[in-house]
Short mmCIF file of C-alpha atoms in Angstrom, two decimals:
data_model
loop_
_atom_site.label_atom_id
_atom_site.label_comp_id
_atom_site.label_asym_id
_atom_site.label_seq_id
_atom_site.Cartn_x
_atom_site.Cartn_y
_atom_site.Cartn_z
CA UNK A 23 57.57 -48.54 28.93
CA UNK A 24 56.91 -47.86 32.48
CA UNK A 25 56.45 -51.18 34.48
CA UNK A 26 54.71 -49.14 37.62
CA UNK A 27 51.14 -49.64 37.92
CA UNK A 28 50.95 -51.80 34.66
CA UNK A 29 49.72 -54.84 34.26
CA UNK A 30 51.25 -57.75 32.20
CA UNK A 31 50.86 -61.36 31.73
CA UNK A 32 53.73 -63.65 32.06
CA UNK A 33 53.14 -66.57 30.02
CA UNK A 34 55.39 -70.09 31.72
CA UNK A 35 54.92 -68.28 35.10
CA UNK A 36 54.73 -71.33 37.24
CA UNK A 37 58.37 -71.97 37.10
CA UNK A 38 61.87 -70.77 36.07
CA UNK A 39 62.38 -67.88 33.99
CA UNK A 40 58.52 -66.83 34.11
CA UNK A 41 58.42 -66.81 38.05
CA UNK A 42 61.28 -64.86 37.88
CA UNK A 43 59.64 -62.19 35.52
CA UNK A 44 56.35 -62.26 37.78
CA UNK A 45 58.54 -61.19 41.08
CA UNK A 46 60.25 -58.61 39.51
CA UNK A 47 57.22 -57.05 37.75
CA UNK A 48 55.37 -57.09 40.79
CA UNK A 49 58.56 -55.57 42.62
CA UNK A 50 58.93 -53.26 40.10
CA UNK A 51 55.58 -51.98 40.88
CA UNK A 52 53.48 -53.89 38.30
CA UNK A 53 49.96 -53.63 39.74
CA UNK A 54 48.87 -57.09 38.69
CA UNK A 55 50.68 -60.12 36.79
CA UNK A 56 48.37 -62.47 35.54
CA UNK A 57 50.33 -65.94 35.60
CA UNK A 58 49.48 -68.09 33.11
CA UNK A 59 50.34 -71.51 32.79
CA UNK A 60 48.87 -74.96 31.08
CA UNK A 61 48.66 -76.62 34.65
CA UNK A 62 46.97 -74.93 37.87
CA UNK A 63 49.46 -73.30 40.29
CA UNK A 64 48.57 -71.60 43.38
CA UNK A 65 51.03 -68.48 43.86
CA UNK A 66 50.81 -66.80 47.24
CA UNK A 67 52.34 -63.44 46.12
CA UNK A 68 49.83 -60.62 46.44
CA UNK A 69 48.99 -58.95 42.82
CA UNK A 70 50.11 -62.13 41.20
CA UNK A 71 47.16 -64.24 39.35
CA UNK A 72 46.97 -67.14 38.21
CA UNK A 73 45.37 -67.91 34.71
CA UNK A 74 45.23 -71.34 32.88
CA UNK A 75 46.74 -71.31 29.60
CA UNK A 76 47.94 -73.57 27.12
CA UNK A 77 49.90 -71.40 24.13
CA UNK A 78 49.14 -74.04 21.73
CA UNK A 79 45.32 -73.55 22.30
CA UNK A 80 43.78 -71.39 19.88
CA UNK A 81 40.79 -71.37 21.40
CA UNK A 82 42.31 -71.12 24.94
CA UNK A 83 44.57 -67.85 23.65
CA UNK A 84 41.52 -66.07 22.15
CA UNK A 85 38.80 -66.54 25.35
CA UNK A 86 42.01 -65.09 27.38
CA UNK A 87 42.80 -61.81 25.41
CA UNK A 88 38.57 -61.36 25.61
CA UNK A 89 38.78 -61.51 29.67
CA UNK A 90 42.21 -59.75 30.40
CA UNK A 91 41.53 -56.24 28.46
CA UNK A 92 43.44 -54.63 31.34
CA UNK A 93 46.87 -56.10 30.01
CA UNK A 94 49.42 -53.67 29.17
CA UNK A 95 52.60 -56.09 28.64
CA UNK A 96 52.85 -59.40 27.45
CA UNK A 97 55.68 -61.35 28.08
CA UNK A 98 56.01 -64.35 26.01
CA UNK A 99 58.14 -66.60 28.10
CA UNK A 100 56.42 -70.27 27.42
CA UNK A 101 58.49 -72.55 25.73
CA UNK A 102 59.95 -75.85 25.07
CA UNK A 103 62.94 -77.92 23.80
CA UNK A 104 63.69 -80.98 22.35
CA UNK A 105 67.26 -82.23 21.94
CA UNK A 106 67.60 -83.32 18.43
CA UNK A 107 70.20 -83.76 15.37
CA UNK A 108 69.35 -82.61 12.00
CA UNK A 109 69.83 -86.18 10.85
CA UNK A 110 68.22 -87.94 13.48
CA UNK A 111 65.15 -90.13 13.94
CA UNK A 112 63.64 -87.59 16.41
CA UNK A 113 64.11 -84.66 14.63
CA UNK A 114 60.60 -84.24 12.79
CA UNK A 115 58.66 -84.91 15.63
CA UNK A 116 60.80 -82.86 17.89
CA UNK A 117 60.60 -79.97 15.52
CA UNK A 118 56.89 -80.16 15.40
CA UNK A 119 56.53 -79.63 18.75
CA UNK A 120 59.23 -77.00 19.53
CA UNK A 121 57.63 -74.78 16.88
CA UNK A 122 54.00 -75.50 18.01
CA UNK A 123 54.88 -74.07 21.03
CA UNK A 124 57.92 -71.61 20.12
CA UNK A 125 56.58 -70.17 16.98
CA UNK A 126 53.10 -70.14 16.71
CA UNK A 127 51.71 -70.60 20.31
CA UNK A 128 54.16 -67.16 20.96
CA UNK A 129 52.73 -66.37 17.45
CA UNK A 130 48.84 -66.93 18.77
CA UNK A 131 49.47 -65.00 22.20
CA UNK A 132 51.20 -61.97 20.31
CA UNK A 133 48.16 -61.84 18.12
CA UNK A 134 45.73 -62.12 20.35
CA UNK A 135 46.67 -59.26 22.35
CA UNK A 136 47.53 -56.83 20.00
CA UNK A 137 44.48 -55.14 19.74
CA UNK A 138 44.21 -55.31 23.66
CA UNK A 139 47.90 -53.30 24.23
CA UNK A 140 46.53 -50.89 21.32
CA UNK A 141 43.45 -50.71 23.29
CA UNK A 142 46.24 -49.59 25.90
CA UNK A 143 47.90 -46.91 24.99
CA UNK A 144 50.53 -49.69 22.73
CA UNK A 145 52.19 -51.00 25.48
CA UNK A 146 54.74 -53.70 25.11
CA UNK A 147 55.52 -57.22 23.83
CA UNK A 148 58.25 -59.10 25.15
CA UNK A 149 59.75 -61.77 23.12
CA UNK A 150 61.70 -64.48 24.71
CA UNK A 151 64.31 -65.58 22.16
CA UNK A 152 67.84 -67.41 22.35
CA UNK A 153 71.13 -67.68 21.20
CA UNK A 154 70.17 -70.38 19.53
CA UNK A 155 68.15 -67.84 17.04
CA UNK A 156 71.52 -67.05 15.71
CA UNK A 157 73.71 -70.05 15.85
CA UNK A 158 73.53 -73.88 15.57
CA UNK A 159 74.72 -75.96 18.44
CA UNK A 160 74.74 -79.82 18.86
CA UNK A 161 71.92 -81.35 19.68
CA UNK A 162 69.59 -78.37 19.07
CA UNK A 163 68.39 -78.76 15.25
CA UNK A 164 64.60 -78.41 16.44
CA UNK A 165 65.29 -75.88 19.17
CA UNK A 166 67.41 -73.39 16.80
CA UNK A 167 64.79 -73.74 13.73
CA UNK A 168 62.06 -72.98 15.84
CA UNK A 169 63.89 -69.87 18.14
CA UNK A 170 65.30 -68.31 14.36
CA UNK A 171 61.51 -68.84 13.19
CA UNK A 172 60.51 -66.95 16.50
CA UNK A 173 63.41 -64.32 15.79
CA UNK A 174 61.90 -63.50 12.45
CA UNK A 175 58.43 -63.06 13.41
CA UNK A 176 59.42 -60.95 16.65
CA UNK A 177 61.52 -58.47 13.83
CA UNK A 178 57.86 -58.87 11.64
CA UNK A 179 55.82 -57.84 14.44
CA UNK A 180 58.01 -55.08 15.39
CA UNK A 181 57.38 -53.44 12.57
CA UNK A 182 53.76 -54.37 11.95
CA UNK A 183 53.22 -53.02 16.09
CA UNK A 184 54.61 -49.60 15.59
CA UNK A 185 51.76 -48.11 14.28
CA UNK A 186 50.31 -48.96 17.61
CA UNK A 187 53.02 -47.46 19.91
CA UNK A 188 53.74 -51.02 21.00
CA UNK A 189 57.18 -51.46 21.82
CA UNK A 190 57.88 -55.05 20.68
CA UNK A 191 61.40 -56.70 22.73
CA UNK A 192 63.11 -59.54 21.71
CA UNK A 193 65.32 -60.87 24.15
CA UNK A 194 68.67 -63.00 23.51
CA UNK A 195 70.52 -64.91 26.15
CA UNK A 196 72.71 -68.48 26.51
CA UNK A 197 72.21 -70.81 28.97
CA UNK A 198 69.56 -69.52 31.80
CA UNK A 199 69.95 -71.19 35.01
CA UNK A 200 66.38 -73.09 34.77
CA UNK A 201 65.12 -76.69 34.49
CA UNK A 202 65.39 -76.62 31.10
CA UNK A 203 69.39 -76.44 31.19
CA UNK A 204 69.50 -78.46 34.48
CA UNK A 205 71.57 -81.15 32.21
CA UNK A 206 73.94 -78.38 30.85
CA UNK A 207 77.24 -78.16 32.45
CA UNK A 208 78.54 -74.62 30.89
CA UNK A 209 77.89 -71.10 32.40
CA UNK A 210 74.48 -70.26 32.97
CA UNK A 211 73.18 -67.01 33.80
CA UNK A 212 70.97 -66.80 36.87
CA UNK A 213 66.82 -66.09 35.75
CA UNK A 214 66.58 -62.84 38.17
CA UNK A 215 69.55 -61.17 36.49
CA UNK A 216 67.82 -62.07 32.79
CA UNK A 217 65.09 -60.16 34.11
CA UNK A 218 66.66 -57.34 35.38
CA UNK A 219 68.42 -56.35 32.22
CA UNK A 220 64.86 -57.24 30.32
CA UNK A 221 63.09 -54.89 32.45
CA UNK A 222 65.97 -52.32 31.91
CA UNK A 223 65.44 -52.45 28.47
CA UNK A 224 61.87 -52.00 28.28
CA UNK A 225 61.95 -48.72 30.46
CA UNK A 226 65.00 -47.59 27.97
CA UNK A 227 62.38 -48.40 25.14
CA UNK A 228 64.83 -50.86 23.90
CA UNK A 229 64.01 -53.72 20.79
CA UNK A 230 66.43 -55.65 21.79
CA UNK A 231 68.65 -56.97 25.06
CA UNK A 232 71.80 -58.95 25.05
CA UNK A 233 71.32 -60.23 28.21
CA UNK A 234 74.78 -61.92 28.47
CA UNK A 235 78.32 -62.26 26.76
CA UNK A 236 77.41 -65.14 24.94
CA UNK A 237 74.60 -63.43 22.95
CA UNK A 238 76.75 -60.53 22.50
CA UNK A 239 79.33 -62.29 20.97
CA UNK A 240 77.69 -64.50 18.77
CA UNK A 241 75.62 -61.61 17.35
CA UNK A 242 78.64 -59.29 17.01
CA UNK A 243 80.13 -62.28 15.07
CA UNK A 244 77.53 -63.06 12.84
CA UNK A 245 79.35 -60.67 10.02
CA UNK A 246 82.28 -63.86 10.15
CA UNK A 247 82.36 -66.74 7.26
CA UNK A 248 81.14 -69.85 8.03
CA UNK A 249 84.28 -71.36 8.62
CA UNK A 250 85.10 -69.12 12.23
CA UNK A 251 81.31 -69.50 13.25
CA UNK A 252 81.22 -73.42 12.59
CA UNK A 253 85.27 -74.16 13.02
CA UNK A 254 85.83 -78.00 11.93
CA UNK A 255 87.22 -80.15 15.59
CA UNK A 256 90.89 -80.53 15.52
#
């Protein structure tokens, strides 16, 4: 995919991960990131505009693929999580909500502007995934159903997107240095070097990035019995 003079929409721009994706694009010689988010935010970065969108709006999703026909990469950053146990009081309503917004409001965007990146010339579709797609951790029953839901649709789309030429990216990575892993106290990677190896791999016309050792490792482990991936405390 070649990032200079395209234009892409950055969904979760106003913050985080998403701002860091609309910098680099634009640096990268993007000429225009629309930057959508569900609340209004006034960016002061020249190519950089911003669009209202809530993922979890049908109806907002569809009226935006009609306006933006210009869009040649979609990144679906936009997400949400909800600490939770598999056992615990909060889990149902905390796993309603991650996957309203993980699964099918990346599900609705990806959709929705299928036909506008085939319009294109295929372009690309950048999934944001996790770790977590992979692997349970405490505290993240809602979080991990909803990123390995988002993991098997990005795979689905993948192959349903080829015919296009669309080159669909899902991208893996630990803890991201953002506000949602402020409370975390493990290593984080920092949100512009996420980016650069995402925007690495869509020039290589890559499917999928690794962008740290964590999400190597787990992945090159997944091969191991359940006993070395979920070891019993000592």
């Amino acid at each position: 995919m070649n990032i200079k003079g395209s234009v892409a929409l950055v969904t979760g721009a106003n913050r985080g991960l998403g701002a860091a994706f609309a910098h680099a694009l634009l640096a990268e010689g993007a000429s225009t990131v629309y930057g959508a988010a569900r609340s209004d935010f006034q960016p002061t970065e020249p190519g950089l505009v911003p669009v209202r969108l809530d993922i979890t709006d049908a109806a907002q999703v569809t009226a935006l693929a009609v306006r933006l026909t210009d869009v040649d990469i979609v990144i679906n950053n936009a997400g949400v999580f909800h600490a939770s146990s598999a056992l615990g009081d909060e889990l149902e309503a905390a796993l309603r909500t991650d996957l309203e917004t993980n699964v099918f409001g990346t599900l609705a965007v990806s959709r929705a502007f299928a036909p506008v990146l085939a319009a294109n010339g295929g372009g690309a579709l950048v999934n944001v995934l996790s770790v977590a797609s992979w692997i349970s951790l405490p505290r993240f029953a809602a979080y991990g159903a909803s990123k390995a839901a988002a993991w098997s649709l990005t795979n689905s789309l993948r192959l349903e997107l080829r015919e296009n030429g669309t080159q669909v990216l899902g991208v893996h990575a630990g803890y991201i240095d953002t506000d949602m892993a402020a409370d975390v106290d493990s290593p984080k990677t920092a949100p512009e070097d996420v980016v650069a190896r995402v925007l690495q791999a869509l020039v290589d016309d890559a499917e999928e990035v690794l962008v740290d050792d964590v999400s190597r490792v787990v992945k090159g482990g997944l091969s191991a019995d359940l006993a070395t991936l979920y070891p019993m405390p000592v």
